[in-house]
Every structure is written in structure tokens, then in C-alpha cells.
PDB file of C-alpha atoms in Angstrom:
ATOM      1  CA  MET A1040     -25.826  19.371   5.899  1.00 43.00           C
ATOM      2  CA  GLY A1041     -23.456  17.012   8.051  1.00 50.00           C
ATOM      3  CA  ILE A1042     -24.109  14.728  10.680  1.00 54.00           C
ATOM      4  CA  LEU A1043     -23.392  15.710  14.181  1.00 57.00           C
ATOM      5  CA  HIS A1044     -20.019  15.064  15.600  1.00 60.00           C
ATOM      6  CA  ASP A1045     -21.825  13.395  18.579  1.00 66.00           C
ATOM      7  CA  ASP A1046     -23.812  11.214  15.978  1.00 84.00           C
ATOM      8  CA  VAL A1047     -21.159   9.964  13.860  1.00 91.00           C
ATOM      9  CA  VAL A1048     -20.221   7.122  17.028  1.00 93.00           C
ATOM     10  CA  ILE A1049     -23.258   5.938  19.442  1.00 94.00           C
ATOM     11  CA  ILE A1050     -22.481   3.284  21.877  1.00 94.00           C
ATOM     12  CA  SER A1051     -25.664   1.461  23.527  1.00 93.00           C
ATOM     13  CA  GLN A1052     -24.483  -0.631  26.445  1.00 90.00           C
ATOM     14  CA  SER A1053     -25.927  -3.299  27.662  1.00 88.00           C
ATOM     15  CA  GLU A1054     -28.092  -3.494  30.984  1.00 83.00           C
ATOM     16  CA  LYS A1055     -26.843  -6.436  31.774  1.00 82.00           C
ATOM     17  CA  GLU A1056     -23.641  -7.776  31.730  1.00 76.00           C
ATOM     18  CA  ARG A1057     -24.254 -11.593  28.973  1.00 81.00           C
ATOM     19  CA  ASP A1058     -26.086  -8.940  26.516  1.00 88.00           C
ATOM     20  CA  LEU A1059     -24.261  -7.215  24.125  1.00 93.00           C
ATOM     21  CA  SER A1060     -23.550  -3.522  23.473  1.00 93.00           C
ATOM     22  CA  VAL A1061     -24.247  -1.774  20.352  1.00 95.00           C
ATOM     23  CA  ILE A1062     -21.803   0.912  18.674  1.00 95.00           C
ATOM     24  CA  THR A1063     -23.023   2.273  15.426  1.00 96.00           C
ATOM     25  CA  VAL A1064     -20.438   4.962  13.052  1.00 95.00           C
ATOM     26  CA  ASN A1065     -21.477   6.751  10.745  1.00 94.00           C
ATOM     27  CA  CYS A1066     -19.451   8.805   8.951  1.00 92.00           C
ATOM     28  CA  PRO A1067     -17.548   9.395   5.397  1.00 91.00           C
ATOM     29  CA  ASP A1068     -16.039   6.392   4.257  1.00 91.00           C
ATOM     30  CA  LYS A1069     -12.330   5.852   3.566  1.00 88.00           C
ATOM     31  CA  THR A1070     -10.216   3.392   2.469  1.00 85.00           C
ATOM     32  CA  GLY A1071      -9.223   0.846   5.459  1.00 85.00           C
ATOM     33  CA  LEU A1072     -12.221   2.567   7.905  1.00 89.00           C
ATOM     34  CA  GLY A1073     -13.466  -0.605   8.811  1.00 89.00           C
ATOM     35  CA  SER A1074     -10.087  -2.678   9.448  1.00 87.00           C
ATOM     36  CA  ASP A1075      -8.914   0.957  11.427  1.00 89.00           C
ATOM     37  CA  LEU A1076     -12.257   0.718  13.548  1.00 92.00           C
ATOM     38  CA  CYS A1077     -12.118  -2.839  14.317  1.00 89.00           C
ATOM     39  CA  ARG A1078      -8.023  -2.719  15.651  1.00 86.00           C
ATOM     40  CA  ILE A1079      -9.403  -0.338  17.787  1.00 90.00           C
ATOM     41  CA  LEU A1080     -12.101  -2.849  19.136  1.00 89.00           C
ATOM     42  CA  PHE A1081      -9.921  -5.180  19.164  1.00 83.00           C
ATOM     43  CA  PHE A1082      -8.340  -4.466  22.336  1.00 80.00           C
ATOM     44  CA  GLY A1083     -10.774  -5.571  25.029  1.00 80.00           C
ATOM     45  CA  LEU A1084     -13.833  -6.624  22.927  1.00 87.00           C
ATOM     46  CA  ASN A1085     -15.206  -8.872  20.471  1.00 86.00           C
ATOM     47  CA  ILE A1086     -16.955  -8.728  17.765  1.00 88.00           C
ATOM     48  CA  VAL A1087     -19.720 -11.059  17.432  1.00 88.00           C
ATOM     49  CA  LYS A1088     -21.848  -9.696  14.676  1.00 90.00           C
ATOM     50  CA  GLY A1089     -21.257  -6.887  12.148  1.00 92.00           C
ATOM     51  CA  ASP A1090     -22.920  -5.168   9.553  1.00 94.00           C
ATOM     52  CA  LEU A1091     -21.976  -2.593   6.912  1.00 93.00           C
ATOM     53  CA  SER A1092     -23.007  -0.537   4.366  1.00 92.00           C
ATOM     54  CA  THR A1093     -21.447   2.304   1.989  1.00 89.00           C
ATOM     55  CA  ASP A1094     -22.078   4.124  -1.238  1.00 85.00           C
ATOM     56  CA  GLY A1095     -18.312   4.783  -1.203  1.00 82.00           C
ATOM     57  CA  LYS A1096     -18.455   7.946  -0.361  1.00 88.00           C
ATOM     58  CA  TRP A1097     -20.580   7.477   3.147  1.00 91.00           C
ATOM     59  CA  CYS A1098     -20.451   4.228   5.183  1.00 92.00           C
ATOM     60  CA  TYR A1099     -22.607   3.562   7.678  1.00 95.00           C
ATOM     61  CA  ILE A1100     -21.862   0.298  10.598  1.00 95.00           C
ATOM     62  CA  VAL A1101     -22.962  -1.564  13.211  1.00 96.00           C
ATOM     63  CA  PHE A1102     -21.124  -3.841  15.891  1.00 95.00           C
ATOM     64  CA  TRP A1103     -22.609  -5.635  17.887  1.00 94.00           C
ATOM     65  CA  VAL A1104     -19.694  -6.262  20.664  1.00 92.00           C
ATOM     66  CA  ALA A1105     -19.309  -8.072  24.264  1.00 89.00           C
ATOM     67  CA  GLY A1106     -17.392  -5.871  26.907  1.00 79.00           C
ATOM     68  CA  ASN A1107     -16.965  -6.076  30.674  1.00 77.00           C
ATOM     69  CA  SER A1108     -16.877  -4.256  33.823  1.00 76.00           C
ATOM     70  CA  SER A1109     -13.826  -2.542  32.772  1.00 81.00           C
ATOM     71  CA  THR A1110     -14.221  -1.207  28.971  1.00 85.00           C
ATOM     72  CA  ARG A1111     -13.783   2.232  29.335  1.00 87.00           C
ATOM     73  CA  TRP A1112     -16.555   3.083  27.193  1.00 89.00           C
ATOM     74  CA  GLY A1113     -16.157   7.170  27.107  1.00 90.00           C
ATOM     75  CA  LEU A1114     -11.790   6.682  25.797  1.00 90.00           C
ATOM     76  CA  LEU A1115     -13.417   3.768  22.980  1.00 92.00           C
ATOM     77  CA  LYS A1116     -15.907   6.639  21.753  1.00 92.00           C
ATOM     78  CA  LYS A1117     -12.590   9.279  21.374  1.00 90.00           C
ATOM     79  CA  ARG A1118     -10.893   6.519  20.139  1.00 90.00           C
ATOM     80  CA  LEU A1119     -13.448   5.062  17.095  1.00 93.00           C
ATOM     81  CA  LEU A1120     -13.711   9.184  16.605  1.00 91.00           C
ATOM     82  CA  GLY A1121     -10.273   9.148  15.773  1.00 88.00           C
ATOM     83  CA  VAL A1122     -10.268   7.379  12.534  1.00 88.00           C
ATOM     84  CA  CYS A1123     -13.512   8.244  11.578  1.00 89.00           C
ATOM     85  CA  PRO A1124     -12.366  10.820   9.000  1.00 86.00           C
ATOM     86  CA  SER A1125     -13.113  14.695   9.179  1.00 75.00           C
ATOM     87  CA  CYS A1126     -13.782  13.584  12.631  1.00 61.00           C
ATOM     88  CA  SER A1127      -9.417  13.102  13.523  1.00 54.00           C
ATOM     89  CA  SER A1128      -8.980  16.807  14.927  1.00 49.00           C
ATOM     90  CA  ALA A1129     -12.396  17.026  16.880  1.00 47.00           C
ATOM     91  CA  SER A1130     -11.724  14.059  18.505  1.00 49.00           C
ATOM     92  CA  GLY A1131      -8.425  15.552  20.600  1.00 49.00           C
ATOM     93  CA  ILE A1132      -6.384  12.330  20.502  1.00 50.00           C
ATOM     94  CA  SER A1133      -4.746  12.824  17.103  1.00 50.00           C
ATOM     95  CA  GLU A1134      -0.987  12.546  17.700  1.00 52.00           C
ATOM     96  CA  LEU A1135      -1.800  12.054  21.531  1.00 58.00           C
ATOM     97  CA  LEU A1136       1.446  10.060  22.442  1.00 62.00           C
ATOM     98  CA  HIS A1137       4.052  13.237  21.776  1.00 67.00           C
ATOM     99  CA  THR A1138       2.203  15.029  24.243  1.00 78.00           C
ATOM    100  CA  ASN A1139       4.150  15.168  27.779  1.00 82.00           C
ATOM    101  CA  ARG A1140       0.972  13.752  29.868  1.00 81.00           C
ATOM    102  CA  ARG A1141       0.099  10.557  27.687  1.00 81.00           C
ATOM    103  CA  LYS A1142       4.052   9.711  27.431  1.00 84.00           C
ATOM    104  CA  GLU A1143       3.602  10.102  31.399  1.00 85.00           C
ATOM    105  CA  ASP A1144       0.408   8.058  31.042  1.00 84.00           C
ATOM    106  CA  THR A1145       2.344   5.031  29.203  1.00 85.00           C
ATOM    107  CA  TYR A1146       5.424   5.214  31.416  1.00 86.00           C
ATOM    108  CA  ASP A1147       2.973   4.172  34.297  1.00 88.00           C
ATOM    109  CA  HIS A1148       0.785   1.622  32.573  1.00 85.00           C
ATOM    110  CA  LEU A1149       4.282  -0.285  31.553  1.00 88.00           C
ATOM    111  CA  LYS A1150       5.562   0.387  36.114  1.00 88.00           C
ATOM    112  CA  ALA A1151       2.365  -0.819  36.932  1.00 88.00           C
ATOM    113  CA  VAL A1152       2.447  -4.497  34.910  1.00 84.00           C
ATOM    114  CA  MET A1153       6.139  -4.853  35.213  1.00 85.00           C
ATOM    115  CA  GLY A1154       6.810  -3.213  38.675  1.00 88.00           C
ATOM    116  CA  ASP A1155      10.530  -3.202  39.687  1.00 87.00           C
ATOM    117  CA  ALA A1156      12.137  -4.495  36.474  1.00 85.00           C
ATOM    118  CA  MET A1157      11.841  -1.587  34.025  1.00 86.00           C
ATOM    119  CA  ILE A1158      15.013  -0.231  34.918  1.00 87.00           C
ATOM    120  CA  SER A1159      14.079   2.971  32.285  1.00 87.00           C
ATOM    121  CA  CYS A1160      12.208   3.908  29.348  1.00 87.00           C
ATOM    122  CA  ASP A1161      11.764   6.581  26.755  1.00 85.00           C
ATOM    123  CA  ILE A1162       9.787   7.828  24.610  1.00 82.00           C
ATOM    124  CA  GLU A1163      11.180   9.793  21.320  1.00 80.00           C
ATOM    125  CA  MET A1164       9.857  10.722  18.043  1.00 74.00           C
ATOM    126  CA  VAL A1165      11.223   8.405  15.014  1.00 72.00           C
ATOM    127  CA  GLY A1166      13.203   9.988  12.910  1.00 70.00           C
ATOM    128  CA  PRO A1167      13.932   9.764   9.172  1.00 68.00           C
ATOM    129  CA  GLU A1168      17.464   7.760   9.238  1.00 61.00           C
ATOM    130  CA  ILE A1169      15.289   4.882  11.115  1.00 59.00           C
ATOM    131  CA  THR A1170      12.801   4.841   8.278  1.00 57.00           C
ATOM    132  CA  ALA A1171      15.578   4.998   6.023  1.00 57.00           C
ATOM    133  CA  CYS A1172      17.533   1.750   7.966  1.00 54.00           C
ATOM    134  CA  SER A1173      13.753  -0.570   8.262  1.00 53.00           C
ATOM    135  CA  GLN A1174      14.134  -0.557   4.544  1.00 53.00           C
ATOM    136  CA  GLU A1175      17.433  -2.384   4.429  1.00 52.00           C
ATOM    137  CA  SER A1176      17.214  -4.997   1.631  1.00 47.00           C
ATOM    138  CA  SER A1177      20.086  -6.948   3.679  1.00 52.00           C
ATOM    139  CA  PHE A1178      17.536  -7.055   6.032  1.00 56.00           C
ATOM    140  CA  LEU A1179      16.122 -11.054   5.282  1.00 63.00           C
ATOM    141  CA  PRO A1180      18.064 -13.318   2.860  1.00 63.00           C
ATOM    142  CA  THR A1181      16.650 -13.959  -0.339  1.00 61.00           C
ATOM    143  CA  THR A1182      15.725 -17.626   0.582  1.00 56.00           C
ATOM    144  CA  ILE A1183      13.930 -17.028   3.486  1.00 60.00           C
ATOM    145  CA  THR A1184      12.003 -14.086   1.551  1.00 62.00           C
ATOM    146  CA  ASP A1185      10.744 -16.215  -0.776  1.00 60.00           C
ATOM    147  CA  ASP A1186       9.417 -19.440   0.868  1.00 61.00           C
ATOM    148  CA  MET A1187       8.325 -16.721   3.773  1.00 65.00           C
ATOM    149  CA  LEU A1188       6.428 -14.115   2.063  1.00 62.00           C
ATOM    150  CA  HIS A1189       5.561 -15.807  -1.481  1.00 62.00           C
ATOM    151  CA  LEU A1190       2.665 -14.376  -2.722  1.00 58.00           C
ATOM    152  CA  GLU A1191       0.760 -17.522  -4.428  1.00 63.00           C
ATOM    153  CA  ILE A1192      -0.937 -20.863  -2.392  1.00 61.00           C
ATOM    154  CA  PRO A1193       1.157 -22.979  -2.337  1.00 57.00           C
ATOM    155  CA  ASP A1194      -0.481 -26.537  -3.403  1.00 58.00           C
ATOM    156  CA  GLU A1195       0.772 -28.009  -0.082  1.00 59.00           C
ATOM    157  CA  LEU A1196       0.222 -26.117   3.366  1.00 58.00           C
ATOM    158  CA  PRO A1197       1.719 -27.269   6.952  1.00 53.00           C
ATOM    159  CA  SER A1198      -1.776 -28.003   8.314  1.00 60.00           C
ATOM    160  CA  SER A1199      -0.678 -26.343  12.081  1.00 66.00           C
ATOM    161  CA  LEU A1200       0.459 -22.907  10.292  1.00 66.00           C
ATOM    162  CA  THR A1201      -3.130 -22.384   8.512  1.00 70.00           C
ATOM    163  CA  SER A1202      -6.238 -21.569   9.083  1.00 70.00           C
ATOM    164  CA  ALA A1203      -8.832 -24.550   8.298  1.00 67.00           C
ATOM    165  CA  SER A1204     -12.362 -24.957   6.256  1.00 78.00           C
ATOM    166  CA  VAL A1205     -11.933 -21.572   4.384  1.00 87.00           C
ATOM    167  CA  SER A1206     -14.568 -21.024   1.666  1.00 90.00           C
ATOM    168  CA  VAL A1207     -15.222 -18.409  -1.108  1.00 94.00           C
ATOM    169  CA  THR A1208     -18.159 -18.473  -3.076  1.00 94.00           C
ATOM    170  CA  MET A1209     -19.420 -15.635  -5.710  1.00 95.00           C
ATOM    171  CA  ASP A1210     -23.603 -15.544  -6.534  1.00 94.00           C
ATOM    172  CA  ASN A1211     -24.445 -13.067  -9.254  1.00 94.00           C
ATOM    173  CA  LEU A1212     -28.321 -13.813  -9.425  1.00 93.00           C
ATOM    174  CA  LEU A1213     -29.292 -12.674  -6.120  1.00 91.00           C
ATOM    175  CA  SER A1214     -28.561  -9.122  -6.444  1.00 90.00           C
ATOM    176  CA  PRO A1215     -29.574  -6.686  -9.547  1.00 91.00           C
ATOM    177  CA  ALA A1216     -26.952  -4.819  -8.665  1.00 90.00           C
ATOM    178  CA  HIS A1217     -24.127  -6.308  -6.937  1.00 93.00           C
ATOM    179  CA  THR A1218     -22.100  -9.263  -7.242  1.00 95.00           C
ATOM    180  CA  LEU A1219     -22.776 -11.272  -3.254  1.00 94.00           C
ATOM    181  CA  VAL A1220     -19.441 -12.915  -2.465  1.00 95.00           C
ATOM    182  CA  GLN A1221     -19.676 -15.063   0.928  1.00 94.00           C
ATOM    183  CA  ILE A1222     -16.783 -16.092   2.876  1.00 93.00           C
ATOM    184  CA  ALA A1223     -16.843 -19.346   5.758  1.00 91.00           C
ATOM    185  CA  CYS A1224     -13.801 -19.421   7.690  1.00 87.00           C
ATOM    186  CA  GLN A1225     -12.579 -19.690  11.765  1.00 81.00           C
ATOM    187  CA  ASP A1226     -12.714 -16.632  13.273  1.00 78.00           C
ATOM    188  CA  HIS A1227      -9.673 -15.165  13.916  1.00 72.00           C
ATOM    189  CA  LYS A1228      -8.985 -14.263  17.976  1.00 67.00           C
ATOM    190  CA  GLU A1229     -11.739 -17.118  18.234  1.00 64.00           C
ATOM    191  CA  SER A1230     -12.528 -20.567  18.099  1.00 59.00           C
ATOM    192  CA  ARG A1231     -15.601 -20.400  16.680  1.00 71.00           C
ATOM    193  CA  ASN A1232     -16.870 -20.395  12.892  1.00 81.00           C
ATOM    194  CA  CYS A1233     -17.268 -17.002  10.859  1.00 85.00           C
ATOM    195  CA  GLU A1234     -19.344 -15.861   7.887  1.00 88.00           C
ATOM    196  CA  ILE A1235     -19.419 -12.989   6.274  1.00 90.00           C
ATOM    197  CA  ASP A1236     -21.699 -11.814   2.726  1.00 93.00           C
ATOM    198  CA  LEU A1237     -20.272  -8.806   0.909  1.00 92.00           C
ATOM    199  CA  PHE A1238     -22.054  -6.872  -2.013  1.00 93.00           C
ATOM    200  CA  VAL A1239     -19.716  -5.944  -4.062  1.00 91.00           C
ATOM    201  CA  GLN A1240     -19.435  -4.460  -7.693  1.00 89.00           C
ATOM    202  CA  ALA A1241     -16.200  -3.765  -9.832  1.00 87.00           C
ATOM    203  CA  ASP A1242     -16.362   0.057 -11.821  1.00 85.00           C
ATOM    204  CA  GLY A1243     -20.175   0.557 -10.397  1.00 85.00           C
ATOM    205  CA  LYS A1244     -21.106  -3.286 -12.044  1.00 90.00           C
ATOM    206  CA  LYS A1245     -21.247  -6.530 -11.197  1.00 94.00           C
ATOM    207  CA  VAL A1246     -18.317  -9.309 -11.132  1.00 93.00           C
ATOM    208  CA  VAL A1247     -18.840 -11.570 -14.546  1.00 93.00           C
ATOM    209  CA  ASP A1248     -15.531 -11.513 -15.681  1.00 93.00           C
ATOM    210  CA  PRO A1249     -14.909 -15.373 -14.600  1.00 92.00           C
ATOM    211  CA  ASN A1250     -10.524 -13.736 -14.771  1.00 94.00           C
ATOM    212  CA  LYS A1251     -11.679 -11.003 -12.385  1.00 94.00           C
ATOM    213  CA  GLN A1252     -13.614 -13.415 -10.021  1.00 93.00           C
ATOM    214  CA  LYS A1253     -10.676 -16.343 -10.089  1.00 93.00           C
ATOM    215  CA  ALA A1254      -8.195 -13.607  -8.899  1.00 92.00           C
ATOM    216  CA  LEU A1255     -10.525 -12.325  -6.203  1.00 93.00           C
ATOM    217  CA  SER A1256     -11.724 -15.430  -5.037  1.00 93.00           C
ATOM    218  CA  SER A1257      -7.298 -16.796  -4.701  1.00 90.00           C
ATOM    219  CA  ARG A1258      -6.306 -13.445  -3.105  1.00 88.00           C
ATOM    220  CA  LEU A1259      -9.132 -13.887  -0.249  1.00 90.00           C
ATOM    221  CA  GLU A1260      -7.876 -17.417   0.074  1.00 88.00           C
ATOM    222  CA  MET A1261      -4.878 -16.903   0.238  1.00 84.00           C
ATOM    223  CA  GLU A1262      -5.353 -14.119   3.056  1.00 84.00           C
ATOM    224  CA  LEU A1263      -7.569 -16.271   5.216  1.00 86.00           C
ATOM    225  CA  LEU A1264      -5.554 -19.061   4.297  1.00 84.00           C
ATOM    226  CA  ARG A1265      -2.525 -17.470   5.652  1.00 82.00           C
ATOM    227  CA  PRO A1266      -2.773 -14.204   7.180  1.00 84.00           C
ATOM    228  CA  LEU A1267       0.399 -14.511   8.491  1.00 86.00           C
ATOM    229  CA  ARG A1268       3.639 -16.705   8.735  1.00 88.00           C
ATOM    230  CA  VAL A1269       5.732 -17.863  11.302  1.00 91.00           C
ATOM    231  CA  ALA A1270       8.808 -19.740  10.304  1.00 90.00           C
ATOM    232  CA  VAL A1271      12.034 -20.950  13.527  1.00 91.00           C
ATOM    233  CA  VAL A1272      14.855 -20.975  10.396  1.00 88.00           C
ATOM    234  CA  SER A1273      18.432 -20.725  11.078  1.00 85.00           C
ATOM    235  CA  ARG A1274      20.913 -17.297  11.581  1.00 81.00           C
ATOM    236  CA  GLY A1275      24.052 -19.385  12.013  1.00 80.00           C
ATOM    237  CA  PRO A1276      24.957 -21.033  14.246  1.00 83.00           C
ATOM    238  CA  ASP A1277      21.181 -19.398  16.349  1.00 85.00           C
ATOM    239  CA  THR A1278      18.216 -20.077  15.780  1.00 89.00           C
ATOM    240  CA  GLU A1279      15.450 -17.502  15.372  1.00 91.00           C
ATOM    241  CA  LEU A1280      11.730 -17.064  15.166  1.00 94.00           C
ATOM    242  CA  LEU A1281      10.288 -15.078  12.008  1.00 93.00           C
ATOM    243  CA  VAL A1282       6.794 -14.272  11.245  1.00 93.00           C
ATOM    244  CA  ALA A1283       5.830 -11.440   8.981  1.00 90.00           C
ATOM    245  CA  ASN A1284       2.354 -10.388   8.295  1.00 88.00           C
ATOM    246  CA  PRO A1285       0.931  -7.637   5.398  1.00 86.00           C
ATOM    247  CA  VAL A1286       0.538  -4.030   5.922  1.00 86.00           C
ATOM    248  CA  GLU A1287      -2.553  -2.826   5.697  1.00 82.00           C
ATOM    249  CA  LEU A1288      -3.702  -0.800   2.793  1.00 76.00           C
ATOM    250  CA  SER A1289      -3.753   1.972   5.879  1.00 73.00           C
ATOM    251  CA  GLY A1290      -0.224   1.699   6.241  1.00 79.00           C
ATOM    252  CA  LYS A1291      -1.099  -0.095   9.494  1.00 80.00           C
ATOM    253  CA  GLY A1292       0.425  -3.734  10.824  1.00 81.00           C
ATOM    254  CA  ARG A1293      -1.246  -6.020  12.606  1.00 81.00           C
ATOM    255  CA  PRO A1294      -1.956  -5.549  16.385  1.00 80.00           C
ATOM    256  CA  LEU A1295      -0.745  -7.528  19.661  1.00 86.00           C
ATOM    257  CA  VAL A1296       1.898  -9.476  17.225  1.00 91.00           C
ATOM    258  CA  PHE A1297       5.251  -8.439  19.644  1.00 92.00           C
ATOM    259  CA  HIS A1298       2.711  -9.185  22.789  1.00 90.00           C
ATOM    260  CA  ASP A1299       1.293 -12.520  21.269  1.00 92.00           C
ATOM    261  CA  ILE A1300       5.371 -13.949  20.011  1.00 95.00           C
ATOM    262  CA  THR A1301       6.529 -12.903  23.405  1.00 94.00           C
ATOM    263  CA  LEU A1302       3.543 -14.802  25.363  1.00 93.00           C
ATOM    264  CA  ALA A1303       3.567 -17.754  23.510  1.00 94.00           C
ATOM    265  CA  LEU A1304       7.808 -18.384  23.871  1.00 94.00           C
ATOM    266  CA  LYS A1305       7.341 -17.802  27.559  1.00 92.00           C
ATOM    267  CA  MET A1306       4.781 -20.153  27.436  1.00 93.00           C
ATOM    268  CA  LEU A1307       7.768 -22.486  26.458  1.00 91.00           C
ATOM    269  CA  LYS A1308       9.754 -21.153  28.663  1.00 90.00           C
ATOM    270  CA  THR A1309      11.780 -19.733  25.506  1.00 90.00           C
ATOM    271  CA  CYS A1310      13.890 -17.054  26.199  1.00 89.00           C
ATOM    272  CA  ILE A1311      14.431 -13.633  23.739  1.00 90.00           C
ATOM    273  CA  PHE A1312      18.014 -12.740  23.218  1.00 90.00           C
ATOM    274  CA  SER A1313      17.218  -9.928  20.413  1.00 91.00           C
ATOM    275  CA  ALA A1314      14.522  -8.801  18.673  1.00 92.00           C
ATOM    276  CA  GLU A1315      14.140  -6.169  15.627  1.00 91.00           C
ATOM    277  CA  ILE A1316      10.839  -5.255  13.235  1.00 90.00           C
ATOM    278  CA  ARG A1317      10.882  -4.167  10.646  1.00 88.00           C
ATOM    279  CA  ARG A1318       8.882  -3.051   7.734  1.00 86.00           C
ATOM    280  CA  ARG A1319      10.475  -4.587   4.184  1.00 84.00           C
ATOM    281  CA  MET A1320       8.519  -4.315   0.014  1.00 81.00           C
ATOM    282  CA  ILE A1321       8.636  -8.262  -1.388  1.00 75.00           C
ATOM    283  CA  GLY A1322       6.983  -7.609  -4.566  1.00 72.00           C
ATOM    284  CA  ASP A1323       4.029  -4.643  -4.384  1.00 77.00           C
ATOM    285  CA  ARG A1324       3.244  -5.412  -0.962  1.00 81.00           C
ATOM    286  CA  GLU A1325       4.674  -4.602   2.503  1.00 86.00           C
ATOM    287  CA  PHE A1326       5.494  -6.423   4.845  1.00 88.00           C
ATOM    288  CA  GLU A1327       5.968  -6.188   8.835  1.00 90.00           C
ATOM    289  CA  VAL A1328       8.545  -8.326   9.816  1.00 91.00           C
ATOM    290  CA  TYR A1329       9.545  -9.591  13.167  1.00 93.00           C
ATOM    291  CA  ARG A1330      12.583 -11.889  13.292  1.00 93.00           C
ATOM    292  CA  VAL A1331      13.248 -13.259  17.347  1.00 94.00           C
ATOM    293  CA  LEU A1332      16.732 -14.611  18.349  1.00 92.00           C
ATOM    294  CA  LEU A1333      15.613 -17.131  20.184  1.00 91.00           C
ATOM    295  CA  ASP A1334      18.057 -17.236  23.133  1.00 83.00           C
ATOM    296  CA  GLU A1335      20.646 -20.212  23.891  1.00 69.00           C
ATOM    297  CA  GLY A1336      20.232 -23.031  26.689  1.00 69.00           C
ATOM    298  CA  GLU A1337      17.733 -25.797  27.559  1.00 59.00           C
ATOM    299  CA  SER A1338      14.566 -24.331  26.007  1.00 56.00           C
ATOM    300  CA  LEU A1339      15.869 -24.797  22.995  1.00 64.00           C
ATOM    301  CA  ARG A1340      15.627 -28.557  23.417  1.00 78.00           C
ATOM    302  CA  ILE A1341      11.812 -28.003  21.965  1.00 86.00           C
ATOM    303  CA  PRO A1342      11.319 -28.745  18.594  1.00 88.00           C
ATOM    304  CA  ARG A1343      11.096 -25.901  15.524  1.00 88.00           C
ATOM    305  CA  SER A1344       7.628 -27.420  15.028  1.00 90.00           C
ATOM    306  CA  LYS A1345       6.139 -26.777  17.889  1.00 92.00           C
ATOM    307  CA  ILE A1346       7.656 -23.490  18.921  1.00 93.00           C
ATOM    308  CA  GLU A1347       6.186 -22.186  15.578  1.00 92.00           C
ATOM    309  CA  GLU A1348       2.972 -23.956  16.095  1.00 92.00           C
ATOM    310  CA  ALA A1349       2.489 -22.119  19.485  1.00 94.00           C
ATOM    311  CA  VAL A1350       3.430 -18.940  17.849  1.00 94.00           C
ATOM    312  CA  TRP A1351       1.120 -19.327  15.477  1.00 91.00           C
ATOM    313  CA  ASN A1352      -2.204 -20.662  17.596  1.00 89.00           C
ATOM    314  CA  MET A1353      -1.176 -17.405  19.709  1.00 91.00           C
ATOM    315  CA  LEU A1354      -1.391 -15.397  17.387  1.00 90.00           C
ATOM    316  CA  MET A1355      -4.507 -16.707  15.604  1.00 86.00           C
ATOM    317  CA  GLY A1356      -6.239 -16.868  19.322  1.00 81.00           C
ATOM    318  CA  TRP A1357      -6.965 -20.185  18.814  1.00 73.00           C
ATOM    319  CA  ASP A1358      -5.023 -21.484  22.392  1.00 64.00           C
TER     320      ASP A1358
END
């Protein structure tokens, strides 16, 4: 007996503006489900607390979120339903961007923000030639990929371009069937600390192999210390900003990256001459890489380290 469609996502709005709203998701599990849900909530909501349980087949998630008076709760529910397995078609938003109505809505929103500065706007389907072009091996010099996108934690990291106070510990005593992974770090998009308790299994058992424990801890620490890479480099006679973030298992990149990059550069009064966004395989890991060629002029008198730090802080939400 399946769950009723209306019960897959339940939103209990707070009665007072300062109180938290509760969002409950009850649906079949899939790889990257939590990430997909958080990606949607990220636009306008702040997750204060979360609780998740799954048996690998069915998932139950509760989010306590802080919203605002402009939150469109009805649309939010449709978006959340859209990423839940078996609910995509019923939500009515599958491939909605390719409908004329959605294109017109997108154009209207852009026009409202940009005003007369927007000369034209075209929304088209991406063809196979664009996908093939995005995998060109010459997109990044080898020296840059080796230096920026290495998948090991270096002995020394620039303190301004890493997360602080990252802690990953494991405990096999608390639960009879699971390994407890405790994570403490600085929250992303918030200045507060974040604490996460994960009860995990490997092949239905606790993680007791020291090598597996070390590998898991190291991978988590790397992802938390450097969730993305930022560097200002020379591109011939010009100066270029590079930002790279790993693509998730669901095939999606980090949201709002280009928005945060351009906002940080705007606050530094640094102009953009051109920008490219592509994906690149480094080893067995796919990265989304942003190459931003900075405009010549007074703005380039700003130290490279200051540009890197400003972009990093904006991306992490620590400004």
C-alpha cells in the first residue's frame, strides 16, 4: 500500500514569524535525496535543524527551517515533490523550464531585476555539441588542475581558504548495529557551528576495519575543509579567477556559485571581461569549473589574495 501523494511532503508553517516551520518528507530513498531537498530549501530558507532516517529503501526526513513572509510555500512543496522518487511526474514540474510559460516567467523575472540593462534573453535546449565541448581536455592547463583539484588533504592549507575547526570522530560503542560518525564544523552559509550525527553501516554491518574508518574520515575531512577551490592565476598577460566545486553523485553542481562569484567581484569593484562554465573529470571525480577573466583597469590593483578571500567568503556565506 503506497503513501498518499499529499502526505509525501507536509509543511507546517509557523504561526509566528520568529518561530520555525517544519517540513516533513516521507518517500522512497535514492542517492542524493537529502542533497536535492537541501538545494531547494537553500533558496530563501535556513535549515536550523534536521533529522533523517532510512533503511535504504524508504526515507523519512524532517527539517526545521526559518522562512520569511515572502516564502511561496505552495511552490516550495511542488519543488520538493519534484525531487522525490515516483513523485516527479505527479508534481507537474518535470522539465517545466522547456515550456513557453516557464520561459516567459523566467524572462519576466530577469527583466524585473535587470531593467533596461537587459537587451535580450534566449532560453534554448542544450545540444550534444555543447556537452561534447564541455569535456575538452584543453579547457584547463595541467599545472592548474594538479594544484587546484588534487583529491588529497595537503599538509598546509591557506587558513583564509579553508573551513575552520573540522572534527570527524567515530564510535562503535553507542549503537549495537551502527557506527556513529560525529561531525563538527563551521556551518556553510552561516557563521554558526554545525553538528551532525550519522549512524552508518557498510554492507549491513558496523565500520570496524581501521583502513575503512581512516578512508571515510579523511574523505569527510577533505570535503569539509575544502568544499570548493578558489584561485586567481595568470592567463597569459591577463588575470583569471578560477572556482571549482565537485559535482555531486546526483549529477548536480553547487547552487548559486556564479551569483556569489559575481556579487563578490561587484563588491570589490572588479569587472568581468568574460566567463566560462564547464565540467572536467579529474581522476574519477567530476568538477564544475568556473573561469572568470577579469577586466583590465584599476580593479586589478587589488591583491590576488584579497580577491580569493572575498570570493571564498561569499561562496561559503561567511561575509
